[in-house]
Amino acid sequence: MNKNNNVSTIIIATIIIVAVSFLIWGGSKNKTSAPVVDQHGMSVAANISAASLDDLVNKSAPDFALADKDGKLYSLNELRGKNIILFFNEGLMCYPACWNQIVALDKDEIFKNTDTVILSVVVDPPEEWQKAIEQMPELAEATVVFDKDAAISKRFNMLTTASSMHYGSLPGHTFVLINKEGIIKHIFDDPNMSIHNDQLVAEISKL
C-alpha cells in the first residue's frame, strides 16, 4: 500500500512540476514577444528610429550619386545651389500608394518656382521599373533614381524608419529636404503613405 502511495505521490508531483514549468515558459514567451513601449504607449523602436532621423537635421547630407532609368546621374555635389527633395520609398511593390506619391511630386504645380529638384529613390533594378511605367505611364515623367544595394538609403538611415514595412532591407515612405548648401533641413517619415506636397512647399518657403 505504501508503495502505491509513493508512486501516486511521484506522479502527482511530476504533473505539478510540468504544469508550473509550462506556465513559466508561456509567461516568459509572451513577455519577450510583446513590443517594448514608452510611458506614452509608443513603440521604443519607433522612437529610436525617429531620433536617428532627427539627428540628421541641420547637418550636411550624406553624399550621394544616383542614376535614373536613362543613366543620367544626379549627385549632391552637382545639385548644390538647388533645393532637393529625396523621397525614399518601396518602389515597385508599393502599388498604388508610392506610385501615386511619386507622380504627385512630379506633376504638382506648387513646386514650380521653388528651385527644387525632386528625386524619388527606389531600390528596384532599373530594368524592372519599366513594368511600373507600363502600368502607370505617368511615372515615365517623374525623376526616379535607383539605389543599388540600398547603399544610399543606409547612409540616410532610411532602412529603419517607422514607416518601413521591410525593416532593415527597404525604405518606407520618407521625405528628406536638403537646402541649397547641402544641409538637411526637414525630414518627414509617413507610415500613412499620404501625399504631403503642401507641407513640403511650406518647409521650402522657410529656407
Short mmCIF file of C-alpha atoms in Angstrom, two decimals:
data_model
loop_
_atom_site.label_atom_id
_atom_site.label_comp_id
_atom_site.label_asym_id
_atom_site.label_seq_id
_atom_site.Cartn_x
_atom_site.Cartn_y
_atom_site.Cartn_z
CA MET A 1 0.00 0.00 0.00
CA ASN A 2 2.82 2.36 0.90
CA LYS A 3 4.47 1.54 -2.39
CA ASN A 4 1.32 2.52 -4.32
CA ASN A 5 1.05 5.75 -2.33
CA ASN A 6 4.65 6.62 -3.16
CA VAL A 7 4.05 6.02 -6.87
CA SER A 8 0.93 8.20 -6.80
CA THR A 9 2.80 10.92 -4.97
CA ILE A 10 5.61 10.88 -7.54
CA ILE A 11 3.14 11.04 -10.44
CA ILE A 12 1.25 13.97 -8.90
CA ALA A 13 4.49 15.81 -8.14
CA THR A 14 5.68 15.28 -11.72
CA ILE A 15 2.42 16.65 -13.12
CA ILE A 16 2.67 19.71 -10.88
CA ILE A 17 6.28 20.37 -11.92
CA VAL A 18 5.40 20.06 -15.62
CA ALA A 19 2.40 22.37 -15.22
CA VAL A 20 4.41 25.02 -13.36
CA SER A 21 7.22 24.82 -15.91
CA PHE A 22 4.74 25.29 -18.76
CA LEU A 23 3.21 28.34 -17.10
CA ILE A 24 6.63 29.89 -16.51
CA TRP A 25 7.70 29.21 -20.11
CA GLY A 26 4.48 30.60 -21.53
CA GLY A 27 4.73 33.75 -19.45
CA SER A 28 8.34 34.25 -20.47
CA LYS A 29 7.47 33.80 -24.15
CA ASN A 30 4.66 36.33 -24.00
CA LYS A 31 6.87 38.79 -22.15
CA THR A 32 9.68 38.65 -24.69
CA SER A 33 7.38 38.81 -27.73
CA ALA A 34 5.47 41.87 -26.55
CA PRO A 35 6.68 45.16 -28.07
CA VAL A 36 8.53 47.47 -25.73
CA VAL A 37 6.68 50.75 -25.30
CA ASP A 38 7.43 54.00 -23.53
CA GLN A 39 5.27 55.79 -20.95
CA HIS A 40 3.05 57.12 -23.74
CA GLY A 41 2.42 53.70 -25.26
CA MET A 42 4.64 54.42 -28.26
CA SER A 43 7.00 51.79 -29.60
CA VAL A 44 10.52 52.34 -28.30
CA ALA A 45 11.87 51.06 -31.62
CA ALA A 46 9.84 53.72 -33.45
CA ASN A 47 11.16 56.40 -31.11
CA ILE A 48 14.74 55.29 -31.72
CA SER A 49 14.12 55.44 -35.48
CA ALA A 50 12.65 58.93 -35.20
CA ALA A 51 15.61 60.03 -33.11
CA SER A 52 18.07 58.74 -35.72
CA LEU A 53 16.29 60.82 -38.36
CA ASP A 54 16.22 63.91 -36.16
CA ASP A 55 19.97 63.56 -35.71
CA LEU A 56 20.40 64.24 -39.44
CA VAL A 57 18.54 67.57 -39.43
CA ASN A 58 20.74 70.68 -39.72
CA LYS A 59 23.71 68.55 -40.70
CA SER A 60 25.39 68.05 -44.07
CA ALA A 61 23.55 65.50 -46.16
CA PRO A 62 25.38 62.23 -46.80
CA ASP A 63 26.97 62.26 -50.23
CA PHE A 64 25.03 60.54 -52.99
CA ALA A 65 25.18 59.92 -56.73
CA LEU A 66 22.19 58.11 -58.22
CA ALA A 67 21.19 57.45 -61.83
CA ASP A 68 17.74 57.41 -63.43
CA LYS A 69 16.49 54.77 -65.89
CA ASP A 70 18.28 56.52 -68.76
CA GLY A 71 21.60 56.61 -66.93
CA LYS A 72 21.52 60.32 -66.09
CA LEU A 73 23.40 60.87 -62.83
CA TYR A 74 22.18 63.10 -60.01
CA SER A 75 24.70 63.88 -57.27
CA LEU A 76 24.64 66.04 -54.16
CA ASN A 77 27.67 67.95 -55.39
CA GLU A 78 26.21 68.76 -58.81
CA LEU A 79 22.87 69.79 -57.30
CA ARG A 80 24.35 72.37 -54.93
CA GLY A 81 22.61 75.68 -55.47
CA LYS A 82 19.20 73.98 -55.68
CA ASN A 83 16.83 72.67 -53.06
CA ILE A 84 16.47 68.90 -53.14
CA ILE A 85 13.64 66.63 -52.08
CA LEU A 86 14.55 62.96 -51.76
CA PHE A 87 11.53 60.69 -51.49
CA PHE A 88 12.72 57.31 -50.23
CA ASN A 89 10.06 54.67 -50.89
CA GLU A 90 9.36 50.99 -51.50
CA GLY A 91 9.04 51.34 -55.26
CA LEU A 92 7.59 48.52 -57.34
CA MET A 93 5.97 46.58 -54.53
CA CYS A 94 4.19 49.67 -53.21
CA TYR A 95 1.31 49.96 -55.66
CA PRO A 96 -0.57 52.22 -55.78
CA ALA A 97 0.43 54.37 -52.78
CA CYS A 98 4.10 55.05 -53.56
CA TRP A 99 3.42 55.34 -57.27
CA ASN A 100 0.74 57.96 -56.62
CA GLN A 101 3.12 59.86 -54.33
CA ILE A 102 5.87 59.81 -56.98
CA VAL A 103 3.54 61.09 -59.70
CA ALA A 104 2.06 63.76 -57.41
CA LEU A 105 5.53 65.08 -56.58
CA ASP A 106 6.36 65.33 -60.27
CA LYS A 107 3.13 66.83 -61.58
CA ASP A 108 2.15 69.23 -58.79
CA GLU A 109 2.44 72.83 -59.98
CA ILE A 110 3.05 74.10 -56.45
CA PHE A 111 6.71 73.11 -56.76
CA LYS A 112 7.21 75.43 -59.73
CA ASN A 113 9.40 78.44 -58.98
CA THR A 114 10.76 76.83 -55.80
CA ASP A 115 14.09 75.99 -57.44
CA THR A 116 13.73 72.42 -56.21
CA VAL A 117 14.88 69.12 -57.71
CA ILE A 118 12.70 66.16 -56.71
CA LEU A 119 14.20 62.68 -56.76
CA SER A 120 12.18 59.59 -55.90
CA VAL A 121 14.61 56.96 -54.61
CA VAL A 122 13.84 53.25 -55.08
CA VAL A 123 15.95 50.13 -54.65
CA ASP A 124 14.44 48.26 -57.62
CA PRO A 125 16.60 47.27 -60.61
CA PRO A 126 16.18 49.93 -63.34
CA GLU A 127 15.18 47.34 -65.94
CA GLU A 128 12.24 46.23 -63.80
CA TRP A 129 10.90 49.77 -63.40
CA GLN A 130 9.61 49.64 -66.98
CA LYS A 131 6.84 47.34 -65.72
CA ALA A 132 5.61 50.10 -63.44
CA ILE A 133 5.69 52.64 -66.27
CA GLU A 134 3.62 50.33 -68.46
CA GLN A 135 1.04 50.05 -65.70
CA MET A 136 1.11 53.77 -64.80
CA PRO A 137 2.52 55.77 -67.76
CA GLU A 138 2.71 58.98 -65.70
CA LEU A 139 5.70 57.52 -63.88
CA ALA A 140 7.79 57.98 -67.02
CA GLU A 141 7.79 61.74 -66.44
CA ALA A 142 8.93 61.54 -62.82
CA THR A 143 12.60 61.54 -61.85
CA VAL A 144 13.08 58.11 -60.29
CA VAL A 145 16.63 57.18 -59.30
CA PHE A 146 17.91 53.73 -58.39
CA ASP A 147 19.72 52.98 -55.17
CA LYS A 148 21.68 49.80 -55.90
CA ASP A 149 22.02 47.58 -52.82
CA ALA A 150 20.22 50.30 -50.82
CA ALA A 151 23.62 51.88 -50.13
CA ILE A 152 22.37 55.49 -50.12
CA SER A 153 19.27 54.55 -48.16
CA LYS A 154 21.55 53.16 -45.45
CA ARG A 155 23.57 56.39 -45.33
CA PHE A 156 20.38 58.34 -44.70
CA ASN A 157 19.11 55.85 -42.04
CA MET A 158 16.14 55.07 -44.25
CA LEU A 159 16.00 51.30 -43.67
CA THR A 160 14.96 51.52 -40.03
CA THR A 161 12.20 54.12 -40.10
CA ALA A 162 8.80 53.66 -38.51
CA SER A 163 7.21 53.59 -41.98
CA SER A 164 9.38 50.73 -43.26
CA MET A 165 7.33 47.57 -43.71
CA HIS A 166 10.51 45.66 -44.57
CA TYR A 167 12.59 46.83 -41.63
CA GLY A 168 16.31 46.74 -42.30
CA SER A 169 16.07 45.95 -46.00
CA LEU A 170 13.86 48.55 -47.71
CA PRO A 171 12.99 52.23 -47.18
CA GLY A 172 9.47 53.07 -46.08
CA HIS A 173 7.91 56.40 -47.05
CA THR A 174 10.21 59.24 -46.06
CA PHE A 175 10.76 62.75 -47.43
CA VAL A 176 14.11 64.48 -46.96
CA LEU A 177 14.52 68.19 -47.75
CA ILE A 178 18.05 69.43 -48.43
CA ASN A 179 18.79 73.14 -48.87
CA LYS A 180 20.99 74.77 -51.49
CA GLU A 181 24.06 74.43 -49.28
CA GLY A 182 23.62 70.67 -48.92
CA ILE A 183 22.21 70.79 -45.38
CA ILE A 184 19.27 68.59 -44.38
CA LYS A 185 16.55 70.94 -43.11
CA HIS A 186 13.50 68.72 -42.81
CA ILE A 187 12.68 65.00 -42.64
CA PHE A 188 9.16 63.62 -42.63
CA ASP A 189 8.51 59.90 -42.23
CA ASP A 190 4.97 58.90 -43.18
CA PRO A 191 3.60 55.45 -42.26
CA ASN A 192 0.23 56.56 -43.72
CA MET A 193 1.67 56.80 -47.25
CA SER A 194 -0.13 60.08 -47.99
CA ILE A 195 0.65 62.99 -50.30
CA HIS A 196 2.26 65.89 -48.42
CA ASN A 197 3.16 68.36 -51.16
CA ASP A 198 1.67 71.36 -49.34
CA GLN A 199 3.71 70.55 -46.25
CA LEU A 200 6.89 70.19 -48.30
CA VAL A 201 6.36 73.52 -50.04
CA ALA A 202 5.76 75.15 -46.66
CA GLU A 203 9.12 73.80 -45.47
CA ILE A 204 10.83 75.01 -48.66
CA SER A 205 9.45 78.50 -48.03
CA LYS A 206 11.32 78.55 -44.69
CA LEU A 207 14.71 78.06 -46.33
#
